[in-house]
Every structure is written in C-alpha cells, then in structure tokens.
C-alpha atoms as one frame of an Amber mdcrd trajectory, in Angstrom:
protein
  61.162  64.460-153.375  61.930  61.708-155.677  58.589  59.495-156.799  58.077
  56.143-158.938  55.584  56.950-161.775  53.395  54.544-162.668  54.359  54.012
-166.990  55.566  51.675-168.526  59.035  53.132-168.735  60.014  53.117-164.828
  60.237  56.413-164.982  61.554  58.559-161.859  60.715  62.386-161.129  62.866
  64.051-158.596  62.688  67.475-158.150  64.437  70.204-154.578  63.960  73.569
-154.081  67.048  76.257-154.283  66.314  79.119-152.540  68.069  82.108-154.290
  68.181  81.478-158.030  66.861  84.081-159.602  66.906  83.888-164.724  67.156
  80.530-165.769  67.945  78.529-162.072  70.789  77.685-163.898  73.579  78.162
-160.628  76.390  76.386-160.306  74.634  75.439-156.474  71.433  73.955-158.740
  73.741  72.058-161.251  75.233  69.583-157.953  71.406  69.351-157.066  70.871
  68.780-159.831  73.638  65.608-160.468  72.934  64.399-156.964  68.571  63.948
-157.791  69.489  61.871-161.193  72.177  59.877-159.009  69.245  59.230-156.576
  66.588  58.335-160.067  69.098  55.968-160.841  69.164  54.673-157.841  65.221
  54.060-157.837  65.992  52.174-161.331  67.853  49.997-159.914  71.341  51.169
-161.601  74.897  51.730-160.621  75.092  55.482-161.677  78.716  54.569-163.407
  79.005  58.056-164.712  76.880  61.214-165.307  78.929  63.324-168.260  78.069
  66.279-169.938  79.095  67.207-173.683  77.818  69.536-175.999  76.944  67.782
-179.474  78.142  70.998-181.251  80.911  72.046-179.493  82.518  69.884-177.558
  82.528  71.272-174.217  81.678  69.752-171.283  80.139  72.330-168.905  76.798
  72.658-170.954  74.432  70.179-173.199  72.838  67.689-172.387  73.569  65.135
-169.366  74.026  60.925-170.145  74.190  58.232-168.227  75.432  54.584-169.929
  72.918  53.631-167.360  69.124  54.856-168.069  68.293  57.818-170.647  68.481
  61.254-167.902  67.227  64.270-168.164  67.614  67.392-165.966  65.661  70.994
-166.131  66.325  74.287-164.029  63.205  77.267-163.108  63.732  80.055-160.641
  63.771  78.897-157.727  63.020  74.975-158.802  65.281  71.880-160.316  63.535
  68.820-161.627  65.325  65.516-162.711  64.280  61.864-164.192  65.283  59.025
-165.520  63.685  55.879-166.759  64.494  52.993-169.473  64.356  54.274-172.694
  66.008  54.835-175.545  65.487  59.356-174.341  62.840  61.177-172.212  63.379
  64.834-171.459  62.169  66.655-168.626  61.578  70.683-168.170  59.869  73.231
-166.218  58.178  76.474-165.734  57.029  78.645-163.241  53.251  78.538-163.655
  52.541  81.972-165.060  50.385  81.044-168.468  52.073  83.571-170.895  55.799
  83.105-170.804  57.313  86.361-171.854  60.270  85.856-174.257  57.750  83.186
-176.711  56.014  86.034-178.905  58.494  85.883-181.830  59.142  82.534-181.369
  56.020  81.524-182.455  54.514  84.818-184.563  52.413  85.464-186.243  50.545
  82.389-183.780  50.180  82.630-180.453  52.472  81.609-177.903  51.853  78.478
-175.979  51.501  78.728-172.167  53.758  77.674-169.587  52.207  73.449-169.935
  52.603  74.246-174.013  56.480  75.216-174.036  57.995  72.906-170.725  55.862
  70.225-173.273  57.914  71.386-176.377  61.559  71.808-174.615  60.165  68.754
-172.598  60.205  66.821-176.541  62.883  68.563-177.710  65.001  67.552-175.166
  63.739  64.114-175.534  64.861  64.540-179.671  67.747  65.379-178.233  68.291
  67.854-180.942  67.371  70.847-178.385  66.427  74.590-179.379  69.103  73.594
-182.712  64.899  72.518-183.480  62.650  75.424-184.551  60.114  75.267-181.204
  57.266  76.233-183.181  57.853  73.589-185.520  56.281  70.814-183.161  53.067
  69.161-182.494  52.402  68.840-179.346  47.988  66.714-179.318  46.852  64.286
-177.267  49.399  63.329-175.185  52.423  62.758-178.508  54.527  65.523-179.994
  55.285  65.749-182.940  58.867  66.905-183.828  60.009  67.689-187.332  63.179
  65.559-188.189  62.738  62.886-184.752  60.861  59.115-186.409  57.343  58.525
-185.006  56.427  60.405-182.035  57.510  61.314-178.581  55.044  60.519-176.010
  54.848  64.138-173.737  52.842  63.816-169.775  52.558  66.609-167.528  53.674
  64.881-164.073  53.402  66.698-160.703  56.141  69.536-159.585  56.415  71.851
-157.043  53.191  73.907-156.210  53.528  76.694-158.512  54.904  74.899-161.003
  54.656  73.281-164.216  56.180  70.488-165.224  56.706  68.098-168.249  58.212
  64.691-169.135  58.538  63.618-173.098  59.536  59.781-173.193  61.135  58.235
-176.478  60.290  54.433-175.575  62.092  53.296-178.639
C-alpha cells in the first residue's frame, strides 16, 4: 500500500508485508521489496526513476549504506515481517519502523543512565538520523525529539518528525529535512 501524505513536500509512504522475515528483517527478499516500493513511490511523485543506488559513505561498499536517487529523497526501513519506504521532494528524508512492543531490547546501554525511548521514540530518532545522513554514526542518545522536531548534533537546523500510519502492530516515523 502506497499513500501520498498531505504534506508540502509531497511525501509518498508505503509498506508491504514480507512473511517469514525475522531479526532485523533485512533479508534479500525484503531488500527487493524495498526497492520495488521506492520505484512505485517515485512514480507517484511523477519522477522517472533514473535509478536507485546504494553506496556506504564510510567504506564505499555497495551492498549496504543508504539508498539514493537523483530524482527525489528516498528512504527505506525494515522490521521483522514488513518493509516501509518513503520518497519526497525534499533535501532529505528518513523513515523507520519497529514492532509496536513498547520498550525495545538492547537500547538500555545506548541511553544509560537515562531510560531508553519506547518504539515510537526510537523510530523518531532513527528516522531523524537517516534524514541527517549520518545515521548511527551520531550517538542516538544525543538526539532530542520534541514537538514534532528533532535536533541532531552537528545538523544545521531541525528536522521535522511525524508519526505516520503503517501496518497494524508497527510504529512508523518519518523525518523530513525540507531545506
């Protein structure tokens, strides 16, 4: 399902279930589904889809790192059983998805001595870090999300963060850097 959001940046968000995925959800099948969703989103934006590419900005590898398009800002995220994707005419966007299970395992150490965020807070942080472009190279505990805005250390300005409708049982957050 792909949806065009009522947003000035013309955001398109979509998701598909990918049965049988576990762990992070980043299976080869899920990656194919993610790229397909991005192509559909680009089409809904009226873009030609001149190609989606992937290259790690740290090591130069092409099998990991953010997905990019010359046509629009794009982002994809995986969770067990689902893939979400977004595209927009904006400087950058980020999307993240987690099962809506309240507290997420493994975050205690990242946020100690403060309590870790719930699934909604974590997806907002991850989406903002993707929109920032540096991802988890920025300490997530230093990101402040409040009143629909995220402040990421070293980023010029704030990033808008929105909770968007996703598949039942999941939390999806979208971050938009419009400038």
